[in-house]
mmCIF file of C-alpha atoms in Angstrom:
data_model
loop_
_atom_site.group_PDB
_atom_site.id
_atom_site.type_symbol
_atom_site.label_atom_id
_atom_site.label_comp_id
_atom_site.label_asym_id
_atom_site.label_seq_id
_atom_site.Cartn_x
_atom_site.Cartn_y
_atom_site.Cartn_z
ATOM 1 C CA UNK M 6 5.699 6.218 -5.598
ATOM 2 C CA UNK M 7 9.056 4.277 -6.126
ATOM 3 C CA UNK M 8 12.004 3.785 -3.592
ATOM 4 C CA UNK M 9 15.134 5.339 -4.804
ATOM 5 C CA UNK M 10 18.217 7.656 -3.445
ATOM 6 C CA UNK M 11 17.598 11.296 -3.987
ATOM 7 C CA UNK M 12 21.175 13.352 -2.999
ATOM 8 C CA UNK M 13 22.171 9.667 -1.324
ATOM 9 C CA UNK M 14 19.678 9.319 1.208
ATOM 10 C CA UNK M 15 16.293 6.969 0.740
ATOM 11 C CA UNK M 16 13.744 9.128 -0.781
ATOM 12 C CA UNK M 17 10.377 7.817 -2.631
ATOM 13 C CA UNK M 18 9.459 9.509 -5.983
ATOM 14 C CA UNK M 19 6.139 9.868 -6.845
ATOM 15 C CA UNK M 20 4.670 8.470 -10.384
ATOM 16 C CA UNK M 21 3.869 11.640 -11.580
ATOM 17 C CA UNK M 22 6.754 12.847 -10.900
ATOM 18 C CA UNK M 23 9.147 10.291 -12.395
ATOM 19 C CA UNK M 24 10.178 10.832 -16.328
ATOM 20 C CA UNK M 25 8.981 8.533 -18.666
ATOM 21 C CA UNK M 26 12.385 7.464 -19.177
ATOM 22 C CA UNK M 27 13.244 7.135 -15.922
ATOM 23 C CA UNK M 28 9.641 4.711 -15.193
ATOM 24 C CA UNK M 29 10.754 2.723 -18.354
ATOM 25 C CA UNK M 30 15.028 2.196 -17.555
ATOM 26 C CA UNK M 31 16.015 -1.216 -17.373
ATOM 27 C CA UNK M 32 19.011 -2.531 -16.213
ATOM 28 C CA UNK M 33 21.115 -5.168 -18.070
ATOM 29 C CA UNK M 34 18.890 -7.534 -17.049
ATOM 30 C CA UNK M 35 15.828 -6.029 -17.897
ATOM 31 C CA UNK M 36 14.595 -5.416 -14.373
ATOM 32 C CA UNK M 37 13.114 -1.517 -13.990
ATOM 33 C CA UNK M 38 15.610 0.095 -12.065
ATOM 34 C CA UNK M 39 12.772 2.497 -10.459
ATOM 35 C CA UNK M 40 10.490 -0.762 -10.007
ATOM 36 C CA UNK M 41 10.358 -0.705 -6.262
ATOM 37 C CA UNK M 42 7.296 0.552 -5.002
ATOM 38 C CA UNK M 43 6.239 2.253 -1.897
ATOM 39 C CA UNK M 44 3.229 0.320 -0.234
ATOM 40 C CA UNK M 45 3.182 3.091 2.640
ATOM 41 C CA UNK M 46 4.340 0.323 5.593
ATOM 42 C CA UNK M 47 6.599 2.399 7.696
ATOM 43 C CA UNK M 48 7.940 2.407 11.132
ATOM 44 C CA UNK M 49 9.415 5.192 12.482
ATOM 45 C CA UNK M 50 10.666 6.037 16.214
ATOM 46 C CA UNK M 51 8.779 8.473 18.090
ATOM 47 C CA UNK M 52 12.660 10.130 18.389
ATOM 48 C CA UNK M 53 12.807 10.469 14.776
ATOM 49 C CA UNK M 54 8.803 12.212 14.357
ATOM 50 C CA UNK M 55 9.790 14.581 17.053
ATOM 51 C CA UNK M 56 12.916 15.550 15.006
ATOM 52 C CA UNK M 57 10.643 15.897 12.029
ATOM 53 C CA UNK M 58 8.319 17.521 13.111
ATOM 54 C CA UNK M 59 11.125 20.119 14.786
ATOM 55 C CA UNK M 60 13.067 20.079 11.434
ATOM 56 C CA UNK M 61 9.518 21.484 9.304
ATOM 57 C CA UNK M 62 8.859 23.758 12.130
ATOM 58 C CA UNK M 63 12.208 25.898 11.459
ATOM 59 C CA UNK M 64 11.836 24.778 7.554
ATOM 60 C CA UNK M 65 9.591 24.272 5.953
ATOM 61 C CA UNK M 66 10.612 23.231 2.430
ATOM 62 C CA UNK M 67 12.222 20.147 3.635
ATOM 63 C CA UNK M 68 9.245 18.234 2.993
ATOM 64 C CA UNK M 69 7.713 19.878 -0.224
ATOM 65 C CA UNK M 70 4.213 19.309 -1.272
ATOM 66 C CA UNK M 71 3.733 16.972 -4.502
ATOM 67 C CA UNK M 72 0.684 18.815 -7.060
ATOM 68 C CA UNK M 73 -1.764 15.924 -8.083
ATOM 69 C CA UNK M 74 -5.112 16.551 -10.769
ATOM 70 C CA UNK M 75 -8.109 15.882 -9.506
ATOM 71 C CA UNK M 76 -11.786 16.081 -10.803
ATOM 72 C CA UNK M 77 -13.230 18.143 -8.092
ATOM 73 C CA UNK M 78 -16.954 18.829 -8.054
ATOM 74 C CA UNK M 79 -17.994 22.328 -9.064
ATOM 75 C CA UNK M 80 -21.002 24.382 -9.752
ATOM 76 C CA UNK M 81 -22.135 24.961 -13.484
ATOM 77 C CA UNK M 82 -23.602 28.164 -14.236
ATOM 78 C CA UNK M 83 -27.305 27.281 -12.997
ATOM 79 C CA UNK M 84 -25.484 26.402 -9.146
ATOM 80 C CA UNK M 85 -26.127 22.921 -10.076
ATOM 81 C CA UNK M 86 -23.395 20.257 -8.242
ATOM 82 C CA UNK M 87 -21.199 18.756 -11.421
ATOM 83 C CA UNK M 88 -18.773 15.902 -11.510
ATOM 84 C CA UNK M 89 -16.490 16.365 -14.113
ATOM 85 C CA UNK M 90 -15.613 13.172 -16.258
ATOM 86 C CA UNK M 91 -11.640 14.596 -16.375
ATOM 87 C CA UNK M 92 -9.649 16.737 -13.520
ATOM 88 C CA UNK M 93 -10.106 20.032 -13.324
ATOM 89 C CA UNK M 94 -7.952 21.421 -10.730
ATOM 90 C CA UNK M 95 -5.114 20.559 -8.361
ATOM 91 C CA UNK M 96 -4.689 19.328 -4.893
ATOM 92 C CA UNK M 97 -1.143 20.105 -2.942
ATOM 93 C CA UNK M 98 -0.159 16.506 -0.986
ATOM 94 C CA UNK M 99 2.099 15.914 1.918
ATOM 95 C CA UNK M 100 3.481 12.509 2.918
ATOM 96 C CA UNK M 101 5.267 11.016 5.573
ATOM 97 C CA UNK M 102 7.397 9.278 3.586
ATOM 98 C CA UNK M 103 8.635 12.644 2.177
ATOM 99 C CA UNK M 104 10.922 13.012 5.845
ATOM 100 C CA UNK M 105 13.024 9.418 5.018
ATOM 101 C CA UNK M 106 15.499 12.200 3.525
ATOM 102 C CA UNK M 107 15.747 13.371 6.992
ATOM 103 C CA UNK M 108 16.966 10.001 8.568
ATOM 104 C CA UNK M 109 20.460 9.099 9.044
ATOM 105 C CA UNK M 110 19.422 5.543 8.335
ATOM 106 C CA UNK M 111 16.711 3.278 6.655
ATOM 107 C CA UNK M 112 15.987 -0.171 5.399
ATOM 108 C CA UNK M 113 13.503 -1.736 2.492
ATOM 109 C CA UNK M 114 12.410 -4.471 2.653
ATOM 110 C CA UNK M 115 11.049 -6.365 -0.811
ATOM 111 C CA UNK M 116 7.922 -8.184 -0.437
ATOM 112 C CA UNK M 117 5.698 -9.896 -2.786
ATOM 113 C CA UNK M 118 2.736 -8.084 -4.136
ATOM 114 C CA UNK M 119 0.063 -10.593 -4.305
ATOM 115 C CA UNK M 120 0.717 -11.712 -1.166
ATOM 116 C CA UNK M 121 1.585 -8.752 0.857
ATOM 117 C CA UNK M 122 0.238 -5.355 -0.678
ATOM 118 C CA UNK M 123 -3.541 -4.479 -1.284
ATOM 119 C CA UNK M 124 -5.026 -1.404 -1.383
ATOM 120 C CA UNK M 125 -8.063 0.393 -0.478
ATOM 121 C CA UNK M 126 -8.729 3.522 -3.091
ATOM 122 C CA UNK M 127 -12.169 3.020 -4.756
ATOM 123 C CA UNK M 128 -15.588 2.299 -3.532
ATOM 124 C CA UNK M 129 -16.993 -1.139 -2.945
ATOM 125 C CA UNK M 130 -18.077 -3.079 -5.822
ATOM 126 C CA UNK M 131 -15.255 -1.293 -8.065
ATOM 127 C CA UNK M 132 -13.250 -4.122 -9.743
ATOM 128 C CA UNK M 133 -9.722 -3.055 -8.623
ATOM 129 C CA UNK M 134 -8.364 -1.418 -5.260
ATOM 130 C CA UNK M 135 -11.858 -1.998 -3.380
ATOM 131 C CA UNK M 136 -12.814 -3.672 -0.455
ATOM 132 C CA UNK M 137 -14.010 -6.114 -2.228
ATOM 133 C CA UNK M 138 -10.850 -7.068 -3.854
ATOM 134 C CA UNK M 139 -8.615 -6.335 -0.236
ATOM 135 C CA UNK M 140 -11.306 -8.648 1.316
ATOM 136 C CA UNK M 141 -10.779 -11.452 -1.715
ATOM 137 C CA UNK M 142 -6.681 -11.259 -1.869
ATOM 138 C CA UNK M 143 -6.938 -11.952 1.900
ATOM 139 C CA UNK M 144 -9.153 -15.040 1.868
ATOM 140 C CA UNK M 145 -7.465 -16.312 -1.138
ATOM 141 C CA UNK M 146 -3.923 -16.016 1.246
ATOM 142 C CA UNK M 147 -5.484 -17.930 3.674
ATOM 143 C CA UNK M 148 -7.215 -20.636 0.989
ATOM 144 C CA UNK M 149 -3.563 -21.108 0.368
ATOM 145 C CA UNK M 150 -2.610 -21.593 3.905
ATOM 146 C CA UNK M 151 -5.285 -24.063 5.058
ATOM 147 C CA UNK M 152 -4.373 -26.280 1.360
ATOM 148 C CA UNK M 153 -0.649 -26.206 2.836
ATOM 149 C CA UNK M 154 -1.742 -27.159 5.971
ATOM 150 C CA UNK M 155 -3.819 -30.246 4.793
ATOM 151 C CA UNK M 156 -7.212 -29.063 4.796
ATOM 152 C CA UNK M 157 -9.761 -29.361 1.584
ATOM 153 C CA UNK M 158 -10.928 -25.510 0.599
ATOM 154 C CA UNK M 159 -13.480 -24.756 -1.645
ATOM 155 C CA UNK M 160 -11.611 -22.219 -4.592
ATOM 156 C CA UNK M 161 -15.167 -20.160 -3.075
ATOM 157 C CA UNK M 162 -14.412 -20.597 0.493
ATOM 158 C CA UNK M 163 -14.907 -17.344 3.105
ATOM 159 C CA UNK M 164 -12.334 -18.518 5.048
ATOM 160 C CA UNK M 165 -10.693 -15.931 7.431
ATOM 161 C CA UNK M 166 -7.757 -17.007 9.860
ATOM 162 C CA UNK M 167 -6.976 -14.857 12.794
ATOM 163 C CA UNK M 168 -3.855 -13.434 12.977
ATOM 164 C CA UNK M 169 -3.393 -14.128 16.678
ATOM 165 C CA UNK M 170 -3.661 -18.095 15.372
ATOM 166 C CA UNK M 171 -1.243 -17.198 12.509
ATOM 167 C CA UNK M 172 0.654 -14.470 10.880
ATOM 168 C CA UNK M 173 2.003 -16.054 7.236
ATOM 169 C CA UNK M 174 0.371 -19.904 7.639
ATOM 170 C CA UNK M 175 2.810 -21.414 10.229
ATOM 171 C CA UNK M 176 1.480 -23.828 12.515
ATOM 172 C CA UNK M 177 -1.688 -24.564 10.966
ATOM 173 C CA UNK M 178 -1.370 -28.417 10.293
ATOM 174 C CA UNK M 179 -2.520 -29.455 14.022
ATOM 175 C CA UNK M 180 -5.787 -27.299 14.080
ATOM 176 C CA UNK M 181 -7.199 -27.468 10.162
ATOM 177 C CA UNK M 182 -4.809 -31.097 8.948
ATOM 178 C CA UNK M 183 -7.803 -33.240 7.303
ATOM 179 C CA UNK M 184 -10.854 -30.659 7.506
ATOM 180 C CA UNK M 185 -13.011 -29.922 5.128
ATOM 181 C CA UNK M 186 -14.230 -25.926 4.151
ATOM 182 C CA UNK M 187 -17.280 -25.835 1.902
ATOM 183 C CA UNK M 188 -18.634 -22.945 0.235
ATOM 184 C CA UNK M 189 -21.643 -21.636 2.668
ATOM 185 C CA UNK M 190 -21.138 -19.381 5.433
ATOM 186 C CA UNK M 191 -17.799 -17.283 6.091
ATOM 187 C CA UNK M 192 -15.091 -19.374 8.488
ATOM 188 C CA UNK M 193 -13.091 -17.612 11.109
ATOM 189 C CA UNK M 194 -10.053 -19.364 12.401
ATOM 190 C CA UNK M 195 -9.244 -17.866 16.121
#
């Protein structure tokens, strides 16, 4: 979904539930003014989940459930399992991020995509929103950290760095400056 103000609070919107006009609208600048998205990175206090979860209990409808389609195996008329190739029925969702309305206070913050959001949907070997492609946008991060840093990578370099050693490429130069990362074996940094 996208991050936008429902009734003047922070609410997200879902895709399928934002008009096509409203996905498209530009502002003078030709920026999409719905063009935030949500990534699903939230922090709440356990204050505020206890007050949700109290609010839902006395009403429910504050947090409504969004309809998605969904191809959902069935039996054809021999009891055999089918997959259908297009949805065929409907799935009710819940989010978290369907209480922000319910907070007296939020903040976004705007990150870059390639370097910050990934996701995990689809099996491995799928070529988007795998493993495979999580694992990939992750080593090619820290390809571009140990280059900064003064190290020679190889572009097919399994090179991993620890968090704990760094969290966005600082201080780097001191334990990788002038090393050299081929292309066999994975590396871990730690």
């Amino acid at each position: 979904g996208v991050v936008a103000r429902r009734g003047g609070r922070t609410a997200i919107v879902e895709y399928t539930e934002l008009s096509e006009a409203h996905a498209t609208a530009t502002d003078s600048d030709g920026k999409l003014l719905f063009g935030a998205g949500n990534i699903c990175n939230h922090y709440f206090t356990v204050d505020f989940l206890r007050h949700v979860a109290s609010a839902y209990q006395k009403e429910p409808t504050l947090m409504p459930y969004h309809i998605a389609a969904k191809k959902i195996p069935c039996a054809d008329e021999s009891g055999a399992t089918i997959k259908p190739a297009a949805p065929n029925g409907i799935k009710l969702e819940a989010f978290i991020f369907d209480s922000f309305p319910l907070a007296t206070g939020s903040a976004i913050l705007e990150v870059s995509r390639e370097s910050e959001f990934t996701p995990v949907k689809n099996e491995p070997g799928h070529p988007s929103d795998s493993p495979d492609t999580a694992r990939n946008m992750i080593m090619e991060q820290h390809r571009s950290w140990a280059i900064a840093s003064g190290a020679t990578v190889h572009e097919k370099a399994a090179l991993e760095i620890s968090p704990l050693v760094s969290y966005s490429g600082e201080g780097l130069q001191d334990l990788i400056s002038g090393k050299t990362f081929g292309s066999t074996g994975p590396v871990h940094i730690s």
